[in-house]
Coordinates of C-alpha atoms and ligand atoms in Angstrom, one line a residue:
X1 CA 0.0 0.0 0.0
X2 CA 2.9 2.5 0.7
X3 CA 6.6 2.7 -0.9
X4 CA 8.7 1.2 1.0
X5 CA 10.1 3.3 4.0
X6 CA 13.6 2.7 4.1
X7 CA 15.9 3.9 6.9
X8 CA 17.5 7.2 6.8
X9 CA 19.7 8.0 9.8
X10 CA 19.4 11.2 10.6
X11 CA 22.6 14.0 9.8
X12 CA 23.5 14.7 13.2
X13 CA 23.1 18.5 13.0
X14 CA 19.4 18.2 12.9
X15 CA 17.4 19.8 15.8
X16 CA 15.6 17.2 17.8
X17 CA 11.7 18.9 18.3
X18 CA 11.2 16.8 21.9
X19 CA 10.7 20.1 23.7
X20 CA 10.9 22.7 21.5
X21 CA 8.3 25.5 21.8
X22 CA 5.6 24.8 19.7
X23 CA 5.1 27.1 16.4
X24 CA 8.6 29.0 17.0
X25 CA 9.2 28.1 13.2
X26 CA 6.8 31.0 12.4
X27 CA 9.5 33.7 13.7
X28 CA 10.2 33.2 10.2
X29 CA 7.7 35.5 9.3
X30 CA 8.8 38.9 8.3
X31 CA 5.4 40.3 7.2
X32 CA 2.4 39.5 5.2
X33 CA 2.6 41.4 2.3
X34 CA 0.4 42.5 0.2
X35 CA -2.4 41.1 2.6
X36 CA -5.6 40.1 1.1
X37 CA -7.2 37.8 -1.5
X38 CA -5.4 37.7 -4.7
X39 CA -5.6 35.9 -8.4
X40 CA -3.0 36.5 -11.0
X41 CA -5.1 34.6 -14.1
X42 CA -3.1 32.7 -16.8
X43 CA -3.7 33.8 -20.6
X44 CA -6.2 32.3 -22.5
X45 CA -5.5 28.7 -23.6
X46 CA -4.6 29.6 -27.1
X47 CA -1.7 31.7 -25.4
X48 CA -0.1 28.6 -23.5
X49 CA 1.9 27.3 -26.2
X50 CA 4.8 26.8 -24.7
X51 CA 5.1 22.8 -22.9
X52 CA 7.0 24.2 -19.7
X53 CA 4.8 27.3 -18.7
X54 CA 7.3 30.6 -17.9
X55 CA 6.6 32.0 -14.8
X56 CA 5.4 35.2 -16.7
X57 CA 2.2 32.8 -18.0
X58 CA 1.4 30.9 -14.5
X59 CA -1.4 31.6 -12.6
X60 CA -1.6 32.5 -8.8
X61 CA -3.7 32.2 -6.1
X62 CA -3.4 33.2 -2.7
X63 CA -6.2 33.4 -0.1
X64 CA -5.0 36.1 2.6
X65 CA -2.0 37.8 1.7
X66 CA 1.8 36.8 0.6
X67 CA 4.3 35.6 3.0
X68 CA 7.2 37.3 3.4
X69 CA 10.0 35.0 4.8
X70 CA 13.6 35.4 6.3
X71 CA 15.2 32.9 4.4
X72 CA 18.4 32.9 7.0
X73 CA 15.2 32.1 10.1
X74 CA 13.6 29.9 8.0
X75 CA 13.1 26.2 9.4
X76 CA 11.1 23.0 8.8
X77 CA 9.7 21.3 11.8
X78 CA 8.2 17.7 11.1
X79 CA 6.5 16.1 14.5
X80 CA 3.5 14.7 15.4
X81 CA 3.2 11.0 15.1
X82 CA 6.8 10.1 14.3
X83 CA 9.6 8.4 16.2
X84 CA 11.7 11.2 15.3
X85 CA 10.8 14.8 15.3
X86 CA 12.8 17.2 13.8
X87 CA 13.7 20.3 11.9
X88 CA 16.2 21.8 9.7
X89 CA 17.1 24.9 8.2
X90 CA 16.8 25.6 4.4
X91 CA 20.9 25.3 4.1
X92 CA 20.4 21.3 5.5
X93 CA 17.3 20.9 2.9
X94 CA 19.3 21.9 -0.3
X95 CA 22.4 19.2 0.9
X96 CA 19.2 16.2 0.9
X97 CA 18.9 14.1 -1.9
X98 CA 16.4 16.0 -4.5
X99 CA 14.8 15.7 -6.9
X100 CA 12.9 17.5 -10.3
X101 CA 8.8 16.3 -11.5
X102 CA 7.3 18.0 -14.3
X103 CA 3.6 18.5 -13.4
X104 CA 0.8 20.0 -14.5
X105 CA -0.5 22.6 -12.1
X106 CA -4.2 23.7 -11.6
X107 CA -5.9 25.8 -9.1
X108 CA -9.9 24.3 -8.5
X109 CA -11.1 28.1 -8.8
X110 CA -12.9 29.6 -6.2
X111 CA -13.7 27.0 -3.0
X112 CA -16.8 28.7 -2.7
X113 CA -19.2 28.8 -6.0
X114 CA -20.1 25.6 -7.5
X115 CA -17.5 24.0 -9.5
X116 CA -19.9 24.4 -12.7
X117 CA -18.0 26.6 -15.2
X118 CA -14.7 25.5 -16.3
X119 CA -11.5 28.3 -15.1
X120 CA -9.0 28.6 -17.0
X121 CA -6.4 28.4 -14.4
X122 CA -3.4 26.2 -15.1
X123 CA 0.1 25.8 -16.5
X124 CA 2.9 22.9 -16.4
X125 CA 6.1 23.6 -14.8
X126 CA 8.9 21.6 -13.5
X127 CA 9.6 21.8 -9.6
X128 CA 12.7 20.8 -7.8
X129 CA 13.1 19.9 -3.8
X130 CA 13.1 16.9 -1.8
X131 CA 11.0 14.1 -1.6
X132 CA 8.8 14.4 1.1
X133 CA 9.0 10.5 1.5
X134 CA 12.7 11.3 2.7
X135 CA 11.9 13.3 4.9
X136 CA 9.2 11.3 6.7
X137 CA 11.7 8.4 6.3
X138 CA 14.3 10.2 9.0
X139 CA 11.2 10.6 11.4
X140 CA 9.5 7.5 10.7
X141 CA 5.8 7.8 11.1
X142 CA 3.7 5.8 13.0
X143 CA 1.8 4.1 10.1
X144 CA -0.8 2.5 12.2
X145 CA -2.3 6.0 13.9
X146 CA -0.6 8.4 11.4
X147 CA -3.3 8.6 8.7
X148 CA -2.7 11.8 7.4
X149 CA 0.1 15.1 7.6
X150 CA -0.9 18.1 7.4
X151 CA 0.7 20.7 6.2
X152 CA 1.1 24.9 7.8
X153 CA 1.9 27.8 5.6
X154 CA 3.6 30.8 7.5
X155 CA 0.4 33.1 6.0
X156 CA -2.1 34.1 8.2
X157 CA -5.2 36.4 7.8
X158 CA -8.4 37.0 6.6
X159 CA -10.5 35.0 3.5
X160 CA -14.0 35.2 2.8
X161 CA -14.6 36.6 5.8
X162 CA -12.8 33.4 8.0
X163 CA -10.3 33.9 9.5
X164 CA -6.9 32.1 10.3
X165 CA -4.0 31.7 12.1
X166 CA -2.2 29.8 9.2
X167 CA -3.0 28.1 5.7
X168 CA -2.7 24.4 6.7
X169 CA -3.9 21.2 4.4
X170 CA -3.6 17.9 4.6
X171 CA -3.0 14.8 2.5
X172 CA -3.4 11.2 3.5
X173 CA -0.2 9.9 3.8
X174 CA -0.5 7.6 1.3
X175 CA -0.3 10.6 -1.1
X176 CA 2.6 12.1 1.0
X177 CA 4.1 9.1 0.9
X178 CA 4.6 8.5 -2.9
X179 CA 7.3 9.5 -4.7
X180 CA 6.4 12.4 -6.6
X181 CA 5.1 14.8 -4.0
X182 CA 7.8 17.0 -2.9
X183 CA 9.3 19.8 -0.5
X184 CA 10.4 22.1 -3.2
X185 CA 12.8 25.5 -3.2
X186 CA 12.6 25.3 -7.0
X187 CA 10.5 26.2 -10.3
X188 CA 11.4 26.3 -13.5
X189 CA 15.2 25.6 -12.6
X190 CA 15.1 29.2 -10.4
X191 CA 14.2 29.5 -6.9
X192 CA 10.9 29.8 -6.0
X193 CA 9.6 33.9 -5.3
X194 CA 7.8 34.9 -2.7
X195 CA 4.7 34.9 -4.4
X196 CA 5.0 31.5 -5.4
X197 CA 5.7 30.5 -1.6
X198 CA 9.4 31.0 -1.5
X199 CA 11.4 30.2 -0.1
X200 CA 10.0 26.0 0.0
X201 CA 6.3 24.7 -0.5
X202 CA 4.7 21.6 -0.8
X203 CA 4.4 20.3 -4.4
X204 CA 1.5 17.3 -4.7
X205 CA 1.7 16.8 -8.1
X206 CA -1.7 15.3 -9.6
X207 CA -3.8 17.2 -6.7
X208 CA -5.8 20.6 -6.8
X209 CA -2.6 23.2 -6.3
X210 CA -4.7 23.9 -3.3
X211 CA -2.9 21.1 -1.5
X212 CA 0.4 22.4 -2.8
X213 CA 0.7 24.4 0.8
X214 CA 3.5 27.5 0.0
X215 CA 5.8 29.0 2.3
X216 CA 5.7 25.7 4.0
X217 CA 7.2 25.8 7.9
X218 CA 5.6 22.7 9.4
X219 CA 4.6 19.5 8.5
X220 CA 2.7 17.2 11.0
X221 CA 1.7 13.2 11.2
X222 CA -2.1 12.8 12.5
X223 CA -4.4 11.2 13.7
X224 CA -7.3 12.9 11.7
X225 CA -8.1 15.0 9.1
X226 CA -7.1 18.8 10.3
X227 CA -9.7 21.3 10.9
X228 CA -8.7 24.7 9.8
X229 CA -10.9 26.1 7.4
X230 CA -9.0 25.6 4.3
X231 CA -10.1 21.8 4.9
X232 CA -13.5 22.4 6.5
X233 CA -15.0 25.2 5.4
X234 CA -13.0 25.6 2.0
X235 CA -12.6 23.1 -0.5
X236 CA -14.8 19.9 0.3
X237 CA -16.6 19.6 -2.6
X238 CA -20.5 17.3 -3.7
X239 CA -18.9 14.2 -4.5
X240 CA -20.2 13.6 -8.2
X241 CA -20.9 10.1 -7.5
X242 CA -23.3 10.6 -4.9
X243 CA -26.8 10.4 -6.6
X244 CA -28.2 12.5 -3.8
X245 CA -25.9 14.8 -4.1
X246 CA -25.1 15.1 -0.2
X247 CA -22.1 13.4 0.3
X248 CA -18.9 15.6 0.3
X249 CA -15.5 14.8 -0.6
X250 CA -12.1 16.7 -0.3
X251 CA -10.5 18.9 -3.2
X252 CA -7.9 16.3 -4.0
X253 CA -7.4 14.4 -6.9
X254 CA -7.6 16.3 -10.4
X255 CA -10.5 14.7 -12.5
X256 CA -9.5 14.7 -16.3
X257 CA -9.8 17.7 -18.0
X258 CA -8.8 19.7 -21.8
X259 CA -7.8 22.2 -23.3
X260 CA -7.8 23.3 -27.0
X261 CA -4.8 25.3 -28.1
X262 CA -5.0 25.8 -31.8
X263 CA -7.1 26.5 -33.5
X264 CA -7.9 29.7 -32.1
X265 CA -11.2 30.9 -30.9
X266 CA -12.7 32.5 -33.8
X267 CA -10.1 31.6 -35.9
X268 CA -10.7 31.2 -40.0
X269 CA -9.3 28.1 -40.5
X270 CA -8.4 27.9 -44.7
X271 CA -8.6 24.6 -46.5
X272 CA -11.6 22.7 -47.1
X273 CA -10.7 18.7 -46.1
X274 CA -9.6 19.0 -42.8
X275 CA -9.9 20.8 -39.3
X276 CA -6.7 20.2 -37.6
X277 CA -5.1 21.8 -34.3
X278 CA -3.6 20.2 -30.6
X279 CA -3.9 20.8 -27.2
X280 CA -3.1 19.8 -24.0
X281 CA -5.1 17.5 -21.8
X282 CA -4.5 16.4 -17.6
X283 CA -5.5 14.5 -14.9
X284 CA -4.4 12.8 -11.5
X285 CA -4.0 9.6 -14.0
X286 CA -2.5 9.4 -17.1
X287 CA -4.8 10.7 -19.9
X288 CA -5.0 7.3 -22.1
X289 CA -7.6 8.9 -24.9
X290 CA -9.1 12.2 -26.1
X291 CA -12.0 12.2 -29.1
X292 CA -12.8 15.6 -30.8
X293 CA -16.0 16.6 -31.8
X294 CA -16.6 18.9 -34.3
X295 CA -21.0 18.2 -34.3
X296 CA -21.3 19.1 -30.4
X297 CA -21.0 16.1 -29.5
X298 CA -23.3 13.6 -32.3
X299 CA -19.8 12.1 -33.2
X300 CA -16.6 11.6 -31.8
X301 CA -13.3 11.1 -33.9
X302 CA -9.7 10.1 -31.8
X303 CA -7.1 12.3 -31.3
X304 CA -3.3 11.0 -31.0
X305 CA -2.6 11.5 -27.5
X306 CA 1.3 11.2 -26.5
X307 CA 2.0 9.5 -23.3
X308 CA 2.7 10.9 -20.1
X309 CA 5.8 11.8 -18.5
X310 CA 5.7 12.3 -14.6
X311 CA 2.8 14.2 -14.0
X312 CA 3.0 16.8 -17.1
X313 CA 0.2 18.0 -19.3
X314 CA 0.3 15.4 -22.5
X315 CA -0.1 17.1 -25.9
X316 CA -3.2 15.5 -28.3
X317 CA -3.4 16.2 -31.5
X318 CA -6.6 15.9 -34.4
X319 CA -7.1 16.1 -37.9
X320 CA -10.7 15.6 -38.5
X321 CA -11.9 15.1 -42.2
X322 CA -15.0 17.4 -43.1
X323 CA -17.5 18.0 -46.1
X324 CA -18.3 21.3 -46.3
X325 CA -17.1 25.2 -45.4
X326 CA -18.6 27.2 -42.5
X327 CA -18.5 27.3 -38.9
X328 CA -17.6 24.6 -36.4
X329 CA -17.3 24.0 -32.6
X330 CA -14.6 21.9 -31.8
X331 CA -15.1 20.3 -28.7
X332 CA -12.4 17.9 -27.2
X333 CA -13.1 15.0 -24.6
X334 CA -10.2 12.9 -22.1
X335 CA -10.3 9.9 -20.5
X336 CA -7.8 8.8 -18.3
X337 CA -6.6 5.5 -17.5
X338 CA -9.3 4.6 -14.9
X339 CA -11.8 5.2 -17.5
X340 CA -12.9 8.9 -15.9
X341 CA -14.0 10.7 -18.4
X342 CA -14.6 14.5 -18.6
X343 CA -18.2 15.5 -18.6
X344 CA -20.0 17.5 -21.7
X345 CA -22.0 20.5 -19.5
X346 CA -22.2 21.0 -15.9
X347 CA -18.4 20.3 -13.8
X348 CA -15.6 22.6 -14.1
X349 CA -14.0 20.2 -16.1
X350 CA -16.3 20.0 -18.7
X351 CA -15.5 19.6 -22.0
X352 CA -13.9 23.0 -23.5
X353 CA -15.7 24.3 -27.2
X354 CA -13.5 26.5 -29.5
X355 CA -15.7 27.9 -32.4
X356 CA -13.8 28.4 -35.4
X357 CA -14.7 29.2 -39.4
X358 CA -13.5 26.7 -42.4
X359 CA -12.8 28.7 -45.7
X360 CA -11.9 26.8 -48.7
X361 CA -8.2 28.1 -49.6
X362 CA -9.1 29.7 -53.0
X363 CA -11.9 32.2 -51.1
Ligands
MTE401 N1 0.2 29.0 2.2 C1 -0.6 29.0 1.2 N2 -0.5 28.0 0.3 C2 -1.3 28.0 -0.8 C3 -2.3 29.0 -1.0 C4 -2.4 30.0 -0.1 O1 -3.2 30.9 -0.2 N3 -1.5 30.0 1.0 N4 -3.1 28.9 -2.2 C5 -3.2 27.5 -2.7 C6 -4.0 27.4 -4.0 S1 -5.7 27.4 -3.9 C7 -3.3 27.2 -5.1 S2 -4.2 26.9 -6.6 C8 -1.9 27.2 -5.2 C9 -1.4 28.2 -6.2 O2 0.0 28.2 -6.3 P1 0.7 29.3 -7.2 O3 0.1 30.6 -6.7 O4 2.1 29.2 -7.1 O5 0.2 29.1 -8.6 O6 -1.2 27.4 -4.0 C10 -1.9 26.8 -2.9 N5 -1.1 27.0 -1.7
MO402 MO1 -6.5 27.0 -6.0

């Protein structure tokens, strides 16, 4: 059910947390700053050409203002249910084993409308830090009682009108436990900025970015679920499969989703065989097929999809034969390798339409 924890003796410079006053890793914090809800939106979909997204194109979200962190203060603690609790500077965190995954990244939009329209709010980058699974192999959880870690970011404030003394998630630690899901100081081969939770977050590649907790200070093996509002009040979500629509489930795993790069909305398209054009398509599991539609929806033709890589966005590409001139709605459709399929109307992952005009090439 886990990887294998192997053992990792500890480097003998490492602060032992028996004792130590609780939360002193957040001296940390230099300020919060600017304070308040903010969104920095990607460009539109036909504007994400690029496989690894620059920082200039990535979205952002933060909930109740940016961290600003001394970098010389800063320290990880890692306690709770664990043989061995520690922490360690950032110096003793870049001399651990590390490691790069390419991922897609996507926020779930806001926690509180329903997740009916689709946002536009992702990117695929490549991250760089340590495994968490080393880490919680020096402090050894207990894997009987330790069903989850949660994770504190050294933010505090107000959001929707909750307040809270820290953004803190939590993942069950089978999640934490596999091998992607990372303690990173890195994006994009640079280090990470404040705004992207420099100077180390939590990376759980696959998940909602929500889960991706940034300026991370403290990670903690538990019992239980946690219950700060960012996992009570925020982002639990109508599990789809619940007929009655009551039960609710955590913003966790990415459910499959598209998007349609070229053509471009409202492009004329010249040529009067084909419609052709790519995109990008993502999920917590490999994307295994993605049909295009250019009918809404009365018939489906495949698209080449190219495998996936770590946890990246995979390209799919189409070439769909047609019969006459005149305007389409390309519509594009994944399924990943558990059969989940996206949805035509009513999830935020529904299908995406791009509208486009075919011109014969002698018009
Ligand atoms: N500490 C902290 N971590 C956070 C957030 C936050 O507000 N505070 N926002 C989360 C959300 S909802 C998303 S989508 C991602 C966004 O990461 P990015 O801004 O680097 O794209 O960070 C997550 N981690
Ligand atoms: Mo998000």
């Amino acid at each position: 059910m886990y990887d294998v924890i192997v053992e990792v003796s500890p480097p003998v410079d490492f602060v032992d947390r028996r004792g130590v006053i609780p939360d002193s890793e957040r001296q940390a914090l230099i300020d919060i700053h600017p304070k308040g809800f903010f969104i920095r939106h990607p460009p539109a979909p036909h504007e994400l050409e690029e496989a690894l997204t620059p920082e200039s194109k990535l979205f952002q979200t933060i909930h109740m203002g940016a961290a600003v962190v001394d970098a010389s203060q800063w320290e990880l603690v890692l306690d709770g249910l664990v043989e061995r609790p520690f922490s360690i500077n950032l110096e003793q965190l870049r001399q651990m084993p590390s490691k790069s995954v390419t991922s897609f990244h996507e926020c779930y939009g806001s926690p509180i409308n329903p997740p009916t329209r689709n946002v536009w709010r992702i990117g695929n980058v490549q991250w760089t830090g340590v495994p968490l699974q080393y880490l919680l192999s020096i402090a050894r959880p207990d894997l009987e009682r330790g069903l989850f870690i949660w994770s504190d970011g050294l933010d505090s404030g107000t959001f929707a009108g909750v307040s809270a003394d820290r953004y803190q998630k939590d993942l069950p630690i089978e999640k934490a436990l596999s091998s992607e899901v990372l303690v990173a100081y890195e994006m994009n081969g640079q280090p990470l900025t404040k705004e992207r939770g420099g100077p180390v977050r939590l990376v759980v590649p696959g998940w909602f970015g929500t889960n991706s907790t940034k300026w991370l200070c403290h990670l903690s093996v538990q019992a239980t679920r946690s219950g700060g509002p960012f996992t009570t009040a925020f982002y639990n979500e109508t599990d789809p499969a619940d007929l009655q629509g009551v039960r609710k489930r955590p913003v966790w795993r990415v459910e499959p989703n598209s998007m349609i790069v070229r053509p471009r909305p409202e492009e004329v398209v010249l040529g009067s065989q084909y419609v052709e054009g790519w995109g990008r398509t993502w999920g917590a599991d490999e994307i295994v097929r993605v049909e295009v539609s250019l009918d809404q929806g009365d018939t489906w033709d495949e698209a080449t999809v190219v495998p996936r890589k770590q946890f990246e966005w995979q390209l799919f590409s189409f070439r769909v034969p047609v019969h006459r001139t005149g305007r389409y709605y390309i519509q594009a459709r994944a399924t990943d390798k558990s059969s989940a399929r996206q949805p035509l109307v009513g999830r935020r992952n529904h299908v995406p339409t791009v509208q486009v005009w075919l011109e014969s090439r002698s018009a």
